[in-house]
mmCIF file of C-alpha atoms in Angstrom:
data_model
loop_
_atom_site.group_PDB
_atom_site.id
_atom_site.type_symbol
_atom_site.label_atom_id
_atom_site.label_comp_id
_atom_site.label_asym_id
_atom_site.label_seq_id
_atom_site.Cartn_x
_atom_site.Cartn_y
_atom_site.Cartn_z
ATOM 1 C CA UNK H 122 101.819 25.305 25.382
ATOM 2 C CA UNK H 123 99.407 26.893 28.069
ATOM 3 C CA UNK H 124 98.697 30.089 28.314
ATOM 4 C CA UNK H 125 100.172 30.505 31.599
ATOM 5 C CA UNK H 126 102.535 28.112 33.314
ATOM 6 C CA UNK H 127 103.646 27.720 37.043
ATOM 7 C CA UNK H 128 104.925 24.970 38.691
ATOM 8 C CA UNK H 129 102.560 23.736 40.899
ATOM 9 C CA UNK H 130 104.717 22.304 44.180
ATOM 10 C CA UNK H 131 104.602 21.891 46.662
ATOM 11 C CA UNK H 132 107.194 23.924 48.103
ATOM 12 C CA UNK H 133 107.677 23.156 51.839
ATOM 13 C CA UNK H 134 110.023 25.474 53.136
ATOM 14 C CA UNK H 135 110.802 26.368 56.682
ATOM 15 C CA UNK H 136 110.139 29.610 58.500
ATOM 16 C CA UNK H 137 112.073 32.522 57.913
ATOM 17 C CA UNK H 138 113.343 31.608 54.854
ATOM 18 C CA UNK H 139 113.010 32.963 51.347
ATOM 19 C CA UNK H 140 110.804 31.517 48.690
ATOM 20 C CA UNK H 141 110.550 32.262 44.943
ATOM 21 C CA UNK H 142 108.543 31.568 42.651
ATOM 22 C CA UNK H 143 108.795 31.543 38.724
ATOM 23 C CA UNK H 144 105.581 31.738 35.846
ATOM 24 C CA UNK H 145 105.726 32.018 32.370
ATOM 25 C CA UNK H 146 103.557 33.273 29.650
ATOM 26 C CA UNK H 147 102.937 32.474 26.060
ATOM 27 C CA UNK H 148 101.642 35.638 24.738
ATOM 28 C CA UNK H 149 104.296 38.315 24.391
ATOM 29 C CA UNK H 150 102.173 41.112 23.622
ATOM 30 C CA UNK H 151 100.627 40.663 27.359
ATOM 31 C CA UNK H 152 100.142 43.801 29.297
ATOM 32 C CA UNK H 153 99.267 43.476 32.639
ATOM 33 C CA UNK H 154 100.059 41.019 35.015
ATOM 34 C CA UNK H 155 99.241 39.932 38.903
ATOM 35 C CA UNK H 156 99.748 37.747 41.575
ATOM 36 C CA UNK H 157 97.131 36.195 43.798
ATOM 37 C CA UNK H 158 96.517 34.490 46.946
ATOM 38 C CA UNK H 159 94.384 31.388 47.683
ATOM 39 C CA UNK H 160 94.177 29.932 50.615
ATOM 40 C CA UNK H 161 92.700 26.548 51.475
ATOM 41 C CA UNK H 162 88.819 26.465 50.264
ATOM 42 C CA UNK H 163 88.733 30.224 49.234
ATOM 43 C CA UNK H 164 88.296 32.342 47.067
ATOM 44 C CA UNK H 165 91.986 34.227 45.372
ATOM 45 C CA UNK H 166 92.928 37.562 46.858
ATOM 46 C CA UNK H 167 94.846 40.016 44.931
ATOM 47 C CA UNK H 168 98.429 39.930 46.133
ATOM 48 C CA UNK H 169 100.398 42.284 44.187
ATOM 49 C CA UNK H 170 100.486 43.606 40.740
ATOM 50 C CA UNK H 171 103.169 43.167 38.481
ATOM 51 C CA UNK H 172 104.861 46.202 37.135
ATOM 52 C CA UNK H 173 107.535 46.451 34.432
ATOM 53 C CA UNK H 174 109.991 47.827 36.729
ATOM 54 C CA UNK H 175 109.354 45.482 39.438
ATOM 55 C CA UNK H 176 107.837 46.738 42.453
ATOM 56 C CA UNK H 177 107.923 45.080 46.399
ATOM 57 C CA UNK H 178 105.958 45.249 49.323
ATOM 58 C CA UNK H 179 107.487 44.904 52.451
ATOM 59 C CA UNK H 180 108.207 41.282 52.497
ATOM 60 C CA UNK H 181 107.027 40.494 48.866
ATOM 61 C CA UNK H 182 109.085 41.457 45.712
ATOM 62 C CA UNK H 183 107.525 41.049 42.078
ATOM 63 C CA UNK H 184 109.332 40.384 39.272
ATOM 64 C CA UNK H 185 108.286 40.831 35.299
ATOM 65 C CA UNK H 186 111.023 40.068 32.791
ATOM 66 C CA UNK H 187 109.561 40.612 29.491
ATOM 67 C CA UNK H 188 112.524 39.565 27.207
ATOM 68 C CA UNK H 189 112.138 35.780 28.651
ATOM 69 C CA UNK H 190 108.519 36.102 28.793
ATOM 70 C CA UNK H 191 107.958 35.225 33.016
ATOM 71 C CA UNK H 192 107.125 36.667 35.949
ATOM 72 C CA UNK H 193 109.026 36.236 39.825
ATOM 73 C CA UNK H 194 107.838 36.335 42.933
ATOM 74 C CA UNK H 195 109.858 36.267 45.902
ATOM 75 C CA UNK H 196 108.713 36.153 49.536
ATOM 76 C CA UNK H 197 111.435 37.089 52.205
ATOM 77 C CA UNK H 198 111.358 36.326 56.172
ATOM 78 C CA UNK H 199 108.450 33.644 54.988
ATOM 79 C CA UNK H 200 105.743 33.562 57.815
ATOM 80 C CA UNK H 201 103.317 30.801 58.737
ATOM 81 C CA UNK H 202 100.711 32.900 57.671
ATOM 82 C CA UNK H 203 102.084 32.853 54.416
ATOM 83 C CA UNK H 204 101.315 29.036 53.515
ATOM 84 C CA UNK H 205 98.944 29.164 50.773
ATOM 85 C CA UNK H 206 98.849 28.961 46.917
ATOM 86 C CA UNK H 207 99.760 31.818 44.872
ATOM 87 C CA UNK H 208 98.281 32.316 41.481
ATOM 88 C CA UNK H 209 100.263 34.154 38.291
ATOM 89 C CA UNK H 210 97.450 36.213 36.238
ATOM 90 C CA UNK H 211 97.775 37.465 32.655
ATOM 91 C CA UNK H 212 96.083 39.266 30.697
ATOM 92 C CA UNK H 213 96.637 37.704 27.048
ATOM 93 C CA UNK H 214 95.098 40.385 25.230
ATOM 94 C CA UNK H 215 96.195 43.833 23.575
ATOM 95 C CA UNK H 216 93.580 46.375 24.967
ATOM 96 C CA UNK H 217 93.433 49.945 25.850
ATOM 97 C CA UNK H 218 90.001 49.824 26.964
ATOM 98 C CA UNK H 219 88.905 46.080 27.886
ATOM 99 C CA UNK H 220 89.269 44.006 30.891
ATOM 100 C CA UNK H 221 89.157 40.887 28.783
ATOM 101 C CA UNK H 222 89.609 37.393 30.354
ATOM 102 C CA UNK H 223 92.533 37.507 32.576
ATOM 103 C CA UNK H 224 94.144 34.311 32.535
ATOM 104 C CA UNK H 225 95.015 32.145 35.234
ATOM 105 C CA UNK H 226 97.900 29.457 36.513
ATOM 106 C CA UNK H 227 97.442 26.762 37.856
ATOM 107 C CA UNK H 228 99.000 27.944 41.069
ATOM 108 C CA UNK H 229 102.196 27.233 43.078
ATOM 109 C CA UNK H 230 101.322 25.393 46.396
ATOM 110 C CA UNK H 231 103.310 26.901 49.757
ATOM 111 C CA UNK H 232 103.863 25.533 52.984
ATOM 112 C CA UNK H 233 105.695 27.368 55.490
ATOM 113 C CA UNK H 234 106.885 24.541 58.033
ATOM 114 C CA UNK H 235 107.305 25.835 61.848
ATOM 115 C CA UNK C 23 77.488 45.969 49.225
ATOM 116 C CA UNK C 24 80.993 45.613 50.455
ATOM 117 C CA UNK C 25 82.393 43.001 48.361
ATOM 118 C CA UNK C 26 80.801 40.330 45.805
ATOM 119 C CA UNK C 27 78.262 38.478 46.921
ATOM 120 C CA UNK C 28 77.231 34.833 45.301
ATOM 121 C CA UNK C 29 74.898 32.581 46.454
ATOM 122 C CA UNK C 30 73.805 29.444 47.114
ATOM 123 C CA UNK C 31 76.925 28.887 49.046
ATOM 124 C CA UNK C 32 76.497 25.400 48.670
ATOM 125 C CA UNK C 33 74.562 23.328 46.060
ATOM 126 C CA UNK C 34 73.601 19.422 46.097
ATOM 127 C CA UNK C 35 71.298 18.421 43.161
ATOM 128 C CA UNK C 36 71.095 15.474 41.039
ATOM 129 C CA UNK C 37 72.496 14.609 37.826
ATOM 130 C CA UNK C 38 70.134 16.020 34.876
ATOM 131 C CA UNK C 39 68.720 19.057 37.039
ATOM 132 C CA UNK C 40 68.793 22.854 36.235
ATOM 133 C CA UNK C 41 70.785 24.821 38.682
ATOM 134 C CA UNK C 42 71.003 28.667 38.987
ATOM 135 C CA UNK C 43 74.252 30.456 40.491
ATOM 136 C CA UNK C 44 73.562 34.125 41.392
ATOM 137 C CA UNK C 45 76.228 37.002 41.426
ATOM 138 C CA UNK C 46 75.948 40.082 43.301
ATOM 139 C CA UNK C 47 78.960 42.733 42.280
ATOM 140 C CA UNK C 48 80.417 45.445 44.118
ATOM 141 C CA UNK C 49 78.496 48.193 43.311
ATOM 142 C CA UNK C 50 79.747 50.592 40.251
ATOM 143 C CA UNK C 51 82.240 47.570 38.911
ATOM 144 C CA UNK C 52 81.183 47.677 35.395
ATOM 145 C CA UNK C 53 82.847 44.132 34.622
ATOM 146 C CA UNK C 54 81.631 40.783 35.691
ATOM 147 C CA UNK C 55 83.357 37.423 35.411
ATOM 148 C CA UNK C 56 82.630 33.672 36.289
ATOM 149 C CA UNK C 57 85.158 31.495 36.398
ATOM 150 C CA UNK C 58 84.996 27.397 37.807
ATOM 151 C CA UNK C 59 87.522 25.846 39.533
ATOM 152 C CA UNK C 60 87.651 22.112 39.903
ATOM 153 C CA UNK C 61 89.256 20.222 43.333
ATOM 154 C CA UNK C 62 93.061 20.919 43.095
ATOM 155 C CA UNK C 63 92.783 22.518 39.845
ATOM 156 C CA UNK C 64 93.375 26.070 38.370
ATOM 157 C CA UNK C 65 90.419 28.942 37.655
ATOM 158 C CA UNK C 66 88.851 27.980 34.066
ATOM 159 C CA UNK C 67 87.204 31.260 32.835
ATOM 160 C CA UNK C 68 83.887 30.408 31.783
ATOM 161 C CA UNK C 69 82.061 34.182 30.282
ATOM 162 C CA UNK C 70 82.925 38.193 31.096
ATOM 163 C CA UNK C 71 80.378 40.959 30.774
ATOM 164 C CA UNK C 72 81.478 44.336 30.230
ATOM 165 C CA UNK C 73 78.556 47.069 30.196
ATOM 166 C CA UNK C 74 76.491 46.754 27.674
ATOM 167 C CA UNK C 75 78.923 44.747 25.150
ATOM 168 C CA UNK C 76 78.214 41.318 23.832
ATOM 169 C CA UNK C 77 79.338 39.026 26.788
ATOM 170 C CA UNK C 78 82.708 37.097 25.855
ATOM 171 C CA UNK C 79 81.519 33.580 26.301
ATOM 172 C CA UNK C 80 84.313 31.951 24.817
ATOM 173 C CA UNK C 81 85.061 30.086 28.063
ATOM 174 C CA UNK C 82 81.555 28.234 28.214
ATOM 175 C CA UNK C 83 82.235 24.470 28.126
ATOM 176 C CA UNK C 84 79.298 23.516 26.545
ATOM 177 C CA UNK C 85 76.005 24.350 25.642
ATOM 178 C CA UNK C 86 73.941 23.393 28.441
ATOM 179 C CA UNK C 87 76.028 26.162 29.882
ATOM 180 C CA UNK C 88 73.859 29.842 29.768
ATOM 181 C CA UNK C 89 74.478 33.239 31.561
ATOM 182 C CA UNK C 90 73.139 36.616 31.892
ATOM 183 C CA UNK C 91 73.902 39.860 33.348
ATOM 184 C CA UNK C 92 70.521 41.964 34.352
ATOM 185 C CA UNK C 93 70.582 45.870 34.352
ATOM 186 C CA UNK C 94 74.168 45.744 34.410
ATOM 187 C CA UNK C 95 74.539 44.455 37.564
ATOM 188 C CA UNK C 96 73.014 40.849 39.118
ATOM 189 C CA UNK C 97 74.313 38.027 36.848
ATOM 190 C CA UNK C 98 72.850 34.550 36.888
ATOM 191 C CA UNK C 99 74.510 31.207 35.515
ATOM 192 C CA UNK C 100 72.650 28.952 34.683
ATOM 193 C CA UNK C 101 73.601 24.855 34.196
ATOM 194 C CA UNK C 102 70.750 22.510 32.403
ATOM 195 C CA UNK C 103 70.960 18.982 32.511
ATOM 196 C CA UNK C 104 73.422 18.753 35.218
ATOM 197 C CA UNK C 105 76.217 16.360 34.663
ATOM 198 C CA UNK C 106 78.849 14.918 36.948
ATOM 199 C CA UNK C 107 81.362 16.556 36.253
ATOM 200 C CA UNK C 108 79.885 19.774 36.762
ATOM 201 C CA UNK C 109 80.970 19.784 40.096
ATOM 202 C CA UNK C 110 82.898 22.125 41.108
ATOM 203 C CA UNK C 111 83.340 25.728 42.836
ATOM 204 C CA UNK C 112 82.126 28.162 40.644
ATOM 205 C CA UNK C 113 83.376 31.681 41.501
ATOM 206 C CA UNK C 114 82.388 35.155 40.727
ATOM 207 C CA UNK C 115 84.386 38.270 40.318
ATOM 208 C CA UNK C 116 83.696 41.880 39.612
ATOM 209 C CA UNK C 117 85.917 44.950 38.280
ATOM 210 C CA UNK C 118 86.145 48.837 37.391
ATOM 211 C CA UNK C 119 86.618 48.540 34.284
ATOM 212 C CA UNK C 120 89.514 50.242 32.195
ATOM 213 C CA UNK C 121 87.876 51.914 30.242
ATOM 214 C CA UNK C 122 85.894 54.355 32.963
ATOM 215 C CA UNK C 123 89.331 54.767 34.615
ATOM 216 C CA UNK C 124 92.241 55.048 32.173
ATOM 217 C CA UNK C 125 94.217 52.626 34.364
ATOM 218 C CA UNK C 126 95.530 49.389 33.468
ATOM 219 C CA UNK C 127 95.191 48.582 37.320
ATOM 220 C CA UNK C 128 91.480 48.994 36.978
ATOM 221 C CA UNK C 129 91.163 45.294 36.319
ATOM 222 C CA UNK C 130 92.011 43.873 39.754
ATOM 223 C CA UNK C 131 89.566 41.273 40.367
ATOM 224 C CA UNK C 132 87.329 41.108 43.357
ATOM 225 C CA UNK C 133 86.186 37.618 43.807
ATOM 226 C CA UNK C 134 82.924 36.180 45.777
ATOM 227 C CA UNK C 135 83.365 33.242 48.109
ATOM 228 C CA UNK C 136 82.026 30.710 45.623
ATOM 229 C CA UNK C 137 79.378 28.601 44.858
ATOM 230 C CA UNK C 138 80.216 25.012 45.836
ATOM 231 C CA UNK C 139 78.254 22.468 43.041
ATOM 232 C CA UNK C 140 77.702 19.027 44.056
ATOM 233 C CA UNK C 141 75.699 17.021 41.253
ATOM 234 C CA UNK C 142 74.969 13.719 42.175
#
């Protein structure tokens, strides 16, 4: 099983409407966990963290459920702008102090049709 | 600098050259990654540096494969003996590091554009 699974798409949804997005993880002692942006022939943007308690940003809502070992994320109101491919991070490893090698998805392919 | 700087942007060389990738980091991130990503594929982490800790370089695919971090900043990869299917973008990425900052956030990656590898 990898490390960290998404399903890769595409999704081709149409504007306006909402979009999530599922990832799992094999590790359950992960801690920390992220989503990122790539768009077309660039290099991944942070997104959003992933917090325990779930945490949004205006249209963007993150999801961690720990029991069933996945992260969510949901895009509302989807934009144009938004067509890209998001990336799940994990970081596999029990640390207080290390960075370690934060593990990445494959990544989910969006495209936000007009 | 601003952000994380890599360069060449692009690189064309032939099959069984040396290449070198440089890395510049945002200044005061302790942490330094490299990580390769193939056409339409995910990020494969290739080595970390942290400090002055033994570099994690679990993620190198093979020998031929070398890098090194100088003064704790600049990091150069280095491939020998290019092969085919080498090619790919090879991406750089910098972080605080936990440590320094008690906070699990600290290790938001920054990335650099890339290095596009073509080998011939």
């Amino acid at each position: 099983r990898k490390e960290v699974e998404q399903d890769p798409g595409p999704f081709n949804v149409p504007e306006g409407a909402t979009v999530a997005f599922n990832c799992t993880y094999s590790n359950s002692a992960s801690q920390s966990f992220f989503w990122y942006r790539q768009d077309c022939r660039k290099e991944p943007k942070l997104l959003m963290s992933v917090y325990s308690s779930g945490n949004e940003d205006g249209r963007f809502t993150a999801q961690l459920n720990r029991a069933s070992q996945y992260i969510s994320l949901l895009i509302r109101d989807s934009k144009l702008s938004d067509s890209a491919t998001y990336l799940c991070v994990v970081n596999p490893l029990i640390s207080n102090f290390g960075n370690e090698k934060l593990t990445f998805g494959t990544g989910t392919r969006l495209t936000i049709i007009p | 600098g601003a952000g994380v700087s890599q360069s060449p942007s692009n690189k064309v060389t032939e099959k069984g050259k040396d290449v070198e990738l440089r890395c510049d980091p945002i200044s005061g991130h302790t942490a330094l990654y490299w990580y390769r990503q193939s056409l339409g594929q995910g990020l494969e982490f290739l080595i970390y540096f942290q400090g002055n800790s033994a570099p994690d370089k679990s993620g190198l695919p093979s020998d031929r494969f070398s890098a090194e971090r100088t003064g704790g900043s600049v990091s150069t990869l280095t491939i020998q003996r290019t092969q085919q299917e080498d090619s790919a973008v090879y991406l750089c990425a910098s972080s605080l590091w936990v440590g320094d900052t008690g906070y699990s956030g600290a290790n938001v990656l920054t990335f650099g554009a890339g290095s596009r590898l073509t080998v011939l």
